[in-house]
Amino acid sequence: MTDTAPDRRLLIDGRLTTATTTFASLNPATGAVIGHAPDAGPAEAEAAVAAARRAFDTTTWATDRDFRAHCLDQLHRTLVAHKEELRALTIAEVGAPHQLTAGAQLEEPIGVVRWYADLLPAYEFSRDLGVVEARGARHRRWVEKEAAGVVAAIIPYNYPNQIALGKITPALAAGCTVVLKGSPDTPLITLALGELIAEHTDIPAGVVNILSSSGAAAGEVLTTHPNVDVVTFTGSTATGRRIMAAASGTVKRVFLELGGKSAMVLLDDADFQAASMMAAYMSCSHAGQGCAICTRLLVPRERHDEVVEMVAQAMSHIPVGDPADPATYMGPLISERQRDKVDAMVRRAVADGAKLVCGGERTNPGFFYRPTLLAGVDPDSEIAQEEVFGPVLSVIAYDAEDNNNDDAADAVRIANNSVYGLSGAVFSASEERAVNVARRIRSGTFSINGGNYFAPDSPFGGYKQSGVGREYGLEGLAEFLETKTFGAVAK
Ligand code: NAD
């Protein structure tokens, strides 16, 4: 693995271009600069929106489904052909362990492109509503689904390939045009996508535009611009609130995938060893920088200490280190800023009464933070309520005694004691019992006994302040479609 990546260019109106200034991108495993990205400002954002608008309004992109299917197929083939180059950059810039690039950091997102390319030829863009009688005549009615227009897609740093492709692929399948803005922490990998699109696909000029910027100004143009119809955003709940407010001025459709503070509930008949192992590994997946990770582990009070010991034991075996090493399970945090934030939250958790069982330490070089376990956590404390985005698991005890024939009542109450509702997990010897508990927790996705729900056809998204809308699957396509209803006098 080299510590250098070529400087990259913006994609605006089919041209790969630069900006007047650039900013550096770091390898989080070493802290070294790996390359530079153009620092797009409002002027570049304006040009990108103008190109996307023109492509939407004056070309056949929105109406030529066969051509779009051809372009998505081509995009998929291109990504497959350049997979190793993308893998190396994802490891170097995102700090994603090699293992994760075989899944959600790279190969699964490429699979999402395949899924929408295959869906498109058969997708029903219209629906017959039959005939009604009104005012002495018969009326034939039908519904057509049309592209929603120009889409602004704004993404975070943690899974840039997954989130970029999870947004632009269904948007393109629907017939929209797109301006995608990468994260300031991981600009190069998103720009690399733009270069592949420009150089290896027939996607017309202006249909996909890709920006990188070090600050928020370019993003603010995208969320307020009158020529943008849809904003699809993934990131923190705080930024999501700002974006929703900014987009309200022009009443845009807003899709939000935000933060999470998901709970894993161990019912008293669960396999505690298997669940503890999963809790440990899941909380350290991509160093905890995942929105759907279960960061609260809810255990029956009388089993609390036993579970803490099992989780600590599992955490001590997690291979932490160079993300390029295929044996590494956990790599670094994205930045020193993120590491400071995580460390400060762990210190405050201890001040709030939690017990630091293991971790709570930085290691150098790079931005590593040790797998961290906090026990006896108060469910109302900051560490149980706020997203950490670091390898930190909080164990919370619940009372499992029978309460009106409902021994999961306290666990459900604590799980729902959150402004978030993105994901969750339940472990029990009885799948039926686990599913019944999951149904009572207000959250968009659930794992039962370690089951995996994530796939290109699985809708993903949050309840409450974890977001609005669903990504992937048929629901993900619907986010980018408008509905037009027709009525014609029947002959
Ligand atoms: P962030 O909110 O800081 O930034 C996300 C993006 O928004 C970046 O591209 C940033 O430049 C841009 N941005 C910031 N201010 C803006 C503004 N005023 N107008 C327009 N754009 C603006 O998030 P982050 O730190 O990069 O990522 C971590 C967060 O993302 C976590 O909260 C995590 O839970 C969330 N996330 C959610 C999901 C999900 O699917 N629910 C997935 C991944 C990450």
Short mmCIF file of C-alpha atoms in Angstrom, two decimals, residues 21-399:
data_model
loop_
_atom_site.label_atom_id
_atom_site.label_comp_id
_atom_site.label_asym_id
_atom_site.label_seq_id
_atom_site.Cartn_x
_atom_site.Cartn_y
_atom_site.Cartn_z
CA THR A 21 -7.73 26.06 -4.62
CA THR A 22 -7.32 22.52 -3.32
CA PHE A 23 -7.37 20.83 0.06
CA ALA A 24 -5.49 17.84 1.41
CA SER A 25 -6.85 14.40 2.12
CA LEU A 26 -5.17 12.31 4.83
CA ASN A 27 -4.62 8.63 5.38
CA PRO A 28 -6.23 8.19 8.83
CA ALA A 29 -4.04 5.18 9.61
CA THR A 30 -0.87 7.29 9.38
CA GLY A 31 -1.92 10.95 9.37
CA ALA A 32 0.01 11.46 6.11
CA VAL A 33 -1.34 13.47 3.18
CA ILE A 34 -2.34 11.11 0.35
CA GLY A 35 -3.51 13.63 -2.23
CA HIS A 36 -5.40 16.82 -2.92
CA ALA A 37 -8.95 17.56 -3.99
CA PRO A 38 -10.34 20.70 -5.68
CA ASP A 39 -12.06 22.96 -3.16
CA ALA A 40 -15.33 23.69 -4.94
CA GLY A 41 -17.23 26.75 -3.77
CA PRO A 42 -20.55 28.33 -4.69
CA ALA A 43 -19.44 29.01 -8.31
CA GLU A 44 -18.70 25.34 -9.00
CA ALA A 45 -21.93 24.30 -7.25
CA GLU A 46 -23.89 26.76 -9.45
CA ALA A 47 -22.23 25.39 -12.60
CA ALA A 48 -22.99 21.80 -11.55
CA VAL A 49 -26.65 22.58 -10.86
CA ALA A 50 -26.96 24.41 -14.20
CA ALA A 51 -25.49 21.38 -16.01
CA ALA A 52 -27.79 18.94 -14.22
CA ARG A 53 -30.82 21.14 -14.96
CA ARG A 54 -29.94 21.43 -18.63
CA ALA A 55 -29.38 17.67 -18.93
CA PHE A 56 -32.71 16.99 -17.27
CA ASP A 57 -34.74 19.55 -19.23
CA THR A 58 -33.22 19.28 -22.71
CA THR A 59 -32.10 15.66 -23.21
CA THR A 60 -33.99 12.36 -23.39
CA TRP A 61 -32.24 11.02 -20.29
CA ALA A 62 -35.41 11.19 -18.15
CA THR A 63 -37.55 9.38 -20.71
CA ASP A 64 -35.19 6.88 -22.36
CA ARG A 65 -35.27 3.95 -19.97
CA ASP A 66 -33.36 1.58 -22.29
CA PHE A 67 -30.46 4.01 -22.56
CA ARG A 68 -30.40 4.46 -18.79
CA ALA A 69 -30.32 0.67 -18.30
CA HIS A 70 -27.42 0.50 -20.77
CA CYS A 71 -25.54 3.23 -18.85
CA LEU A 72 -26.09 1.57 -15.47
CA ASP A 73 -24.89 -1.73 -16.87
CA GLN A 74 -21.81 0.06 -18.21
CA LEU A 75 -21.25 1.77 -14.85
CA HIS A 76 -21.41 -1.61 -13.12
CA ARG A 77 -18.89 -3.14 -15.53
CA THR A 78 -16.60 -0.13 -15.09
CA LEU A 79 -16.69 -0.37 -11.30
CA VAL A 80 -15.94 -4.09 -11.47
CA ALA A 81 -13.03 -3.46 -13.85
CA HIS A 82 -11.58 -0.77 -11.54
CA LYS A 83 -12.40 -2.49 -8.27
CA GLU A 84 -8.81 -2.96 -7.07
CA GLU A 85 -7.90 0.69 -7.69
CA LEU A 86 -11.04 1.75 -5.77
CA ARG A 87 -10.25 -0.72 -3.00
CA ALA A 88 -6.75 0.68 -2.50
CA LEU A 89 -8.07 4.25 -2.33
CA THR A 90 -10.92 3.28 0.02
CA ILE A 91 -8.43 1.65 2.37
CA ALA A 92 -5.99 4.58 2.20
CA GLU A 93 -8.45 7.45 2.47
CA VAL A 94 -11.37 6.06 4.49
CA GLY A 95 -9.25 3.84 6.75
CA ALA A 96 -11.63 1.01 5.87
CA PRO A 97 -10.12 -2.39 6.63
CA HIS A 98 -9.49 -4.57 3.59
CA GLN A 99 -12.07 -7.06 4.99
CA LEU A 100 -14.81 -4.43 4.86
CA THR A 101 -14.07 -3.58 1.24
CA ALA A 102 -15.26 -7.10 0.39
CA GLY A 103 -18.60 -6.00 1.85
CA ALA A 104 -20.25 -2.68 2.58
CA GLN A 105 -17.22 -0.48 1.84
CA LEU A 106 -16.96 -1.45 -1.83
CA GLU A 107 -18.18 -4.74 -3.26
CA GLU A 108 -21.74 -4.60 -1.92
CA PRO A 109 -22.25 -1.05 -3.29
CA ILE A 110 -21.06 -2.24 -6.71
CA GLY A 111 -23.75 -4.93 -6.36
CA VAL A 112 -26.33 -2.18 -5.78
CA VAL A 113 -25.56 -0.79 -9.25
CA ARG A 114 -26.10 -4.26 -10.73
CA TRP A 115 -29.42 -4.63 -8.90
CA TYR A 116 -30.88 -1.35 -10.21
CA ALA A 117 -29.50 -2.03 -13.72
CA ASP A 118 -31.35 -5.36 -13.70
CA LEU A 119 -34.52 -3.88 -12.21
CA LEU A 120 -34.91 -1.10 -14.74
CA PRO A 121 -36.03 -3.01 -17.88
CA ALA A 122 -38.92 -4.67 -16.00
CA TYR A 123 -39.96 -1.84 -13.68
CA GLU A 124 -43.60 -0.72 -14.10
CA PHE A 125 -43.52 3.04 -14.60
CA SER A 126 -47.30 3.20 -15.09
CA ARG A 127 -50.42 1.76 -13.47
CA ASP A 128 -53.96 1.48 -14.82
CA LEU A 129 -56.70 2.72 -12.48
CA GLY A 130 -59.63 1.60 -14.65
CA VAL A 131 -62.71 3.55 -15.64
CA VAL A 132 -65.04 5.65 -13.48
CA GLU A 133 -68.39 7.19 -14.34
CA ALA A 134 -68.73 10.89 -13.55
CA ARG A 135 -70.90 13.75 -14.87
CA GLY A 136 -72.60 11.44 -17.35
CA ALA A 137 -69.39 10.23 -19.00
CA ARG A 138 -66.91 7.42 -18.56
CA HIS A 139 -63.34 8.36 -17.63
CA ARG A 140 -60.25 6.19 -18.07
CA ARG A 141 -57.57 6.90 -15.49
CA TRP A 142 -53.93 5.88 -15.12
CA VAL A 143 -50.81 6.81 -13.17
CA GLU A 144 -47.34 7.42 -14.57
CA LYS A 145 -44.13 7.56 -12.58
CA GLU A 146 -41.71 10.21 -13.79
CA ALA A 147 -38.23 11.27 -12.75
CA ALA A 148 -38.36 13.76 -9.86
CA GLY A 149 -35.82 16.11 -11.50
CA VAL A 150 -32.43 17.44 -10.40
CA VAL A 151 -31.09 15.68 -7.32
CA ALA A 152 -28.51 17.07 -4.89
CA ALA A 153 -26.80 14.20 -3.06
CA ILE A 154 -24.69 15.02 -0.01
CA ILE A 155 -22.76 12.26 1.72
CA PRO A 156 -20.70 11.67 4.90
CA TYR A 157 -17.22 10.19 5.25
CA ASN A 158 -17.82 6.79 6.77
CA TYR A 159 -19.05 4.62 3.87
CA PRO A 160 -18.53 6.91 0.86
CA ASN A 161 -18.89 4.26 -1.87
CA GLN A 162 -21.95 2.68 -0.34
CA ILE A 163 -23.71 5.98 0.23
CA ALA A 164 -22.72 7.63 -3.07
CA LEU A 165 -23.80 4.61 -5.13
CA GLY A 166 -26.85 4.05 -2.92
CA LYS A 167 -27.99 7.54 -3.91
CA ILE A 168 -26.88 8.08 -7.50
CA THR A 169 -27.86 4.64 -8.81
CA PRO A 170 -31.61 4.76 -8.03
CA ALA A 171 -31.65 8.46 -8.96
CA LEU A 172 -30.22 7.62 -12.40
CA ALA A 173 -32.49 4.58 -12.77
CA ALA A 174 -35.46 6.89 -12.13
CA GLY A 175 -34.27 9.31 -14.83
CA CYS A 176 -33.02 12.09 -12.55
CA THR A 177 -29.81 14.04 -13.01
CA VAL A 178 -27.47 14.45 -10.06
CA VAL A 179 -25.01 16.74 -8.32
CA LEU A 180 -23.11 14.64 -5.78
CA LYS A 181 -20.98 16.30 -3.10
CA GLY A 182 -18.45 14.10 -1.30
CA SER A 183 -17.34 14.47 2.30
CA PRO A 184 -14.50 16.88 3.15
CA ASP A 185 -12.81 13.96 4.97
CA THR A 186 -12.96 11.52 2.03
CA PRO A 187 -13.11 13.59 -1.17
CA LEU A 188 -10.79 11.55 -3.41
CA ILE A 189 -12.77 8.31 -3.47
CA THR A 190 -15.91 10.16 -4.57
CA LEU A 191 -14.04 12.11 -7.23
CA ALA A 192 -12.58 8.81 -8.48
CA LEU A 193 -16.15 7.70 -9.18
CA GLY A 194 -16.67 10.83 -11.29
CA GLU A 195 -13.52 10.15 -13.30
CA LEU A 196 -14.68 6.59 -14.05
CA ILE A 197 -18.10 7.87 -15.14
CA ALA A 198 -16.56 10.52 -17.40
CA GLU A 199 -13.94 8.26 -18.95
CA HIS A 200 -15.68 4.88 -19.22
CA THR A 201 -19.43 5.35 -19.58
CA ASP A 202 -21.89 6.88 -22.03
CA ILE A 203 -23.68 8.76 -19.23
CA PRO A 204 -24.25 12.12 -20.97
CA ALA A 205 -22.64 15.40 -19.92
CA GLY A 206 -24.47 17.01 -17.02
CA VAL A 207 -26.31 13.86 -15.90
CA VAL A 208 -23.80 13.22 -13.10
CA ASN A 209 -21.75 16.04 -11.59
CA ILE A 210 -19.38 15.45 -8.68
CA LEU A 211 -17.97 18.05 -6.30
CA SER A 212 -15.53 18.08 -3.40
CA SER A 213 -15.26 20.95 -0.96
CA SER A 214 -13.59 21.58 2.37
CA GLY A 215 -16.46 23.62 3.82
CA ALA A 216 -20.25 23.84 3.78
CA ALA A 217 -20.71 26.65 1.19
CA ALA A 218 -21.06 24.40 -1.89
CA GLY A 219 -23.50 22.17 -0.01
CA GLU A 220 -25.54 25.18 1.05
CA VAL A 221 -25.95 26.23 -2.60
CA LEU A 222 -27.24 22.73 -3.42
CA THR A 223 -29.82 22.67 -0.63
CA THR A 224 -31.25 26.12 -1.38
CA HIS A 225 -31.00 26.29 -5.17
CA PRO A 226 -34.37 26.77 -6.94
CA ASN A 227 -33.24 24.45 -9.76
CA VAL A 228 -32.73 21.50 -7.41
CA ASP A 229 -35.84 19.37 -6.92
CA VAL A 230 -34.68 16.72 -4.46
CA VAL A 231 -32.08 16.72 -1.71
CA THR A 232 -30.86 13.33 -0.57
CA PHE A 233 -28.62 13.63 2.46
CA THR A 234 -26.78 11.18 4.67
CA GLY A 235 -24.94 12.50 7.66
CA SER A 236 -25.43 13.69 11.21
CA THR A 237 -28.83 14.60 12.59
CA ALA A 238 -27.56 18.12 13.35
CA THR A 239 -26.64 18.74 9.69
CA GLY A 240 -29.86 16.99 8.58
CA ARG A 241 -31.94 19.49 10.56
CA ARG A 242 -30.09 22.39 8.92
CA ILE A 243 -30.57 20.89 5.46
CA MET A 244 -34.28 20.29 6.02
CA ALA A 245 -34.68 23.92 7.07
CA ALA A 246 -32.58 25.20 4.13
CA ALA A 247 -34.59 23.15 1.62
CA SER A 248 -37.91 24.41 2.98
CA GLY A 249 -37.44 27.79 1.25
CA THR A 250 -38.07 26.17 -2.13
CA VAL A 251 -40.18 23.25 -0.78
CA LYS A 252 -37.83 20.56 -2.02
CA ARG A 253 -38.40 16.91 -1.49
CA VAL A 254 -35.91 15.98 1.26
CA PHE A 255 -34.62 12.51 1.96
CA LEU A 256 -32.58 12.09 5.15
CA GLU A 257 -30.46 9.22 6.52
CA LEU A 258 -29.20 10.45 9.86
CA GLY A 259 -27.70 9.26 13.10
CA GLY A 260 -28.47 6.27 15.27
CA LYS A 261 -28.16 4.98 18.84
CA SER A 262 -29.48 1.50 18.27
CA ALA A 263 -30.06 -1.09 20.97
CA MET A 264 -29.18 -4.79 21.03
CA VAL A 265 -31.51 -6.53 23.47
CA LEU A 266 -30.48 -9.83 25.11
CA LEU A 267 -33.59 -11.62 26.38
CA ASP A 268 -33.04 -13.92 29.36
CA ASP A 269 -33.07 -17.08 27.22
CA ALA A 270 -30.54 -15.76 24.66
CA ASP A 271 -27.22 -17.36 23.76
CA PHE A 272 -25.23 -14.84 25.79
CA GLN A 273 -21.85 -15.96 24.48
CA ALA A 274 -22.84 -15.56 20.80
CA ALA A 275 -24.61 -12.26 21.46
CA SER A 276 -21.66 -10.84 23.44
CA MET A 277 -19.30 -11.75 20.62
CA MET A 278 -21.54 -10.05 18.07
CA ALA A 279 -21.96 -6.96 20.24
CA ALA A 280 -18.18 -6.61 20.61
CA TYR A 281 -17.40 -7.05 16.93
CA MET A 282 -20.32 -4.98 15.68
CA SER A 283 -19.48 -2.01 17.90
CA CYS A 284 -15.92 -2.01 16.51
CA SER A 285 -16.90 -2.46 12.87
CA HIS A 286 -15.19 0.35 10.94
CA ALA A 287 -14.07 1.64 14.36
CA GLY A 288 -17.70 2.27 15.31
CA GLN A 289 -18.20 4.72 12.45
CA GLY A 290 -21.47 3.23 11.26
CA CYS A 291 -24.93 4.67 11.71
CA ALA A 292 -26.70 1.31 12.11
CA ILE A 293 -24.34 -0.17 14.71
CA CYS A 294 -25.94 -1.27 17.99
CA THR A 295 -24.07 0.88 20.49
CA ARG A 296 -26.31 0.12 23.48
CA LEU A 297 -26.30 -3.45 24.82
CA LEU A 298 -29.35 -4.11 26.99
CA VAL A 299 -28.97 -7.08 29.33
CA PRO A 300 -31.03 -8.53 32.22
CA ARG A 301 -29.74 -6.88 35.42
CA GLU A 302 -28.73 -10.18 37.04
CA ARG A 303 -26.62 -11.15 33.99
CA HIS A 304 -24.94 -7.72 33.58
CA ASP A 305 -21.52 -8.54 35.05
CA GLU A 306 -21.29 -11.87 33.26
CA VAL A 307 -22.04 -10.27 29.88
CA VAL A 308 -19.57 -7.44 30.51
CA GLU A 309 -16.86 -10.02 31.07
CA MET A 310 -17.75 -11.90 27.88
CA VAL A 311 -17.78 -8.71 25.78
CA ALA A 312 -14.47 -7.49 27.26
CA GLN A 313 -12.94 -10.87 26.48
CA ALA A 314 -14.17 -10.69 22.86
CA MET A 315 -12.95 -7.10 22.46
CA SER A 316 -9.47 -8.07 23.63
CA HIS A 317 -9.18 -10.39 20.62
CA ILE A 318 -10.25 -7.87 17.97
CA PRO A 319 -7.37 -7.39 15.49
CA VAL A 320 -6.73 -3.63 15.34
CA GLY A 321 -4.15 -2.17 12.98
CA ASP A 322 -3.17 -1.39 9.42
CA PRO A 323 -6.37 -1.39 7.36
CA ALA A 324 -4.45 -2.66 4.34
CA ASP A 325 -3.63 -5.90 6.19
CA PRO A 326 -6.33 -8.49 5.33
CA ALA A 327 -6.12 -9.80 8.93
CA THR A 328 -7.15 -6.43 10.42
CA TYR A 329 -10.71 -6.18 11.68
CA MET A 330 -10.62 -2.61 13.00
CA GLY A 331 -8.78 0.39 11.58
CA PRO A 332 -8.57 4.04 12.66
CA LEU A 333 -11.08 6.81 13.21
CA ILE A 334 -11.28 9.26 10.34
CA SER A 335 -9.51 12.24 11.95
CA GLU A 336 -7.93 13.69 15.05
CA ARG A 337 -11.08 15.81 15.44
CA GLN A 338 -13.24 12.68 15.54
CA ARG A 339 -10.84 10.99 17.96
CA ASP A 340 -10.96 14.01 20.28
CA LYS A 341 -14.76 13.90 20.19
CA VAL A 342 -14.91 10.18 20.99
CA ASP A 343 -12.36 10.47 23.79
CA ALA A 344 -14.18 13.44 25.36
CA MET A 345 -17.46 11.49 25.34
CA VAL A 346 -15.82 8.48 27.02
CA ARG A 347 -14.36 10.78 29.73
CA ARG A 348 -17.77 12.37 30.33
CA ALA A 349 -19.42 8.92 30.49
CA VAL A 350 -17.03 7.94 33.28
CA ALA A 351 -17.77 11.24 35.05
CA ASP A 352 -21.48 10.37 34.69
CA GLY A 353 -20.90 7.10 36.59
CA ALA A 354 -20.16 4.52 33.87
CA LYS A 355 -17.36 2.02 34.51
CA LEU A 356 -14.57 1.96 31.91
CA VAL A 357 -13.93 -1.78 31.51
CA CYS A 358 -11.42 -1.61 28.65
CA GLY A 359 -10.15 0.81 26.01
CA GLY A 360 -10.58 4.56 26.36
CA GLU A 361 -7.10 5.05 24.90
CA ARG A 362 -5.55 6.48 21.77
CA THR A 363 -2.79 4.69 19.91
CA ASN A 364 -0.41 6.19 17.36
CA PRO A 365 0.49 6.75 14.60
CA GLY A 366 -2.74 7.75 12.90
CA PHE A 367 -6.09 8.23 14.56
CA PHE A 368 -6.62 4.89 16.30
CA TYR A 369 -8.73 4.45 19.42
CA ARG A 370 -8.87 1.17 21.33
CA PRO A 371 -12.08 -0.92 21.49
CA THR A 372 -13.88 0.57 24.49
CA LEU A 373 -16.43 -0.99 26.83
CA LEU A 374 -18.48 1.00 29.33
CA ALA A 375 -20.53 -0.90 31.92
CA GLY A 376 -23.37 0.08 34.26
CA VAL A 377 -24.36 2.89 31.92
CA ASP A 378 -27.30 5.09 32.93
CA PRO A 379 -29.83 4.94 30.05
CA ASP A 380 -30.47 8.68 30.36
CA SER A 381 -26.79 9.72 30.34
CA GLU A 382 -25.11 11.40 27.36
CA ILE A 383 -23.22 8.26 26.29
CA ALA A 384 -26.53 6.33 26.08
CA GLN A 385 -28.36 9.12 24.26
CA GLU A 386 -25.84 10.68 21.86
CA GLU A 387 -24.17 9.10 18.87
CA VAL A 388 -20.42 8.53 19.52
CA PHE A 389 -19.17 7.30 16.12
CA GLY A 390 -16.23 5.51 17.70
CA PRO A 391 -15.54 1.93 18.90
CA VAL A 392 -17.48 2.37 22.13
CA LEU A 393 -20.15 0.01 23.51
CA SER A 394 -22.37 0.89 26.48
CA VAL A 395 -23.86 -1.92 28.56
CA ILE A 396 -27.18 -1.04 30.18
CA ALA A 397 -29.01 -3.26 32.68
CA TYR A 398 -32.78 -3.73 32.46
CA ASP A 399 -35.22 -5.33 34.87
#
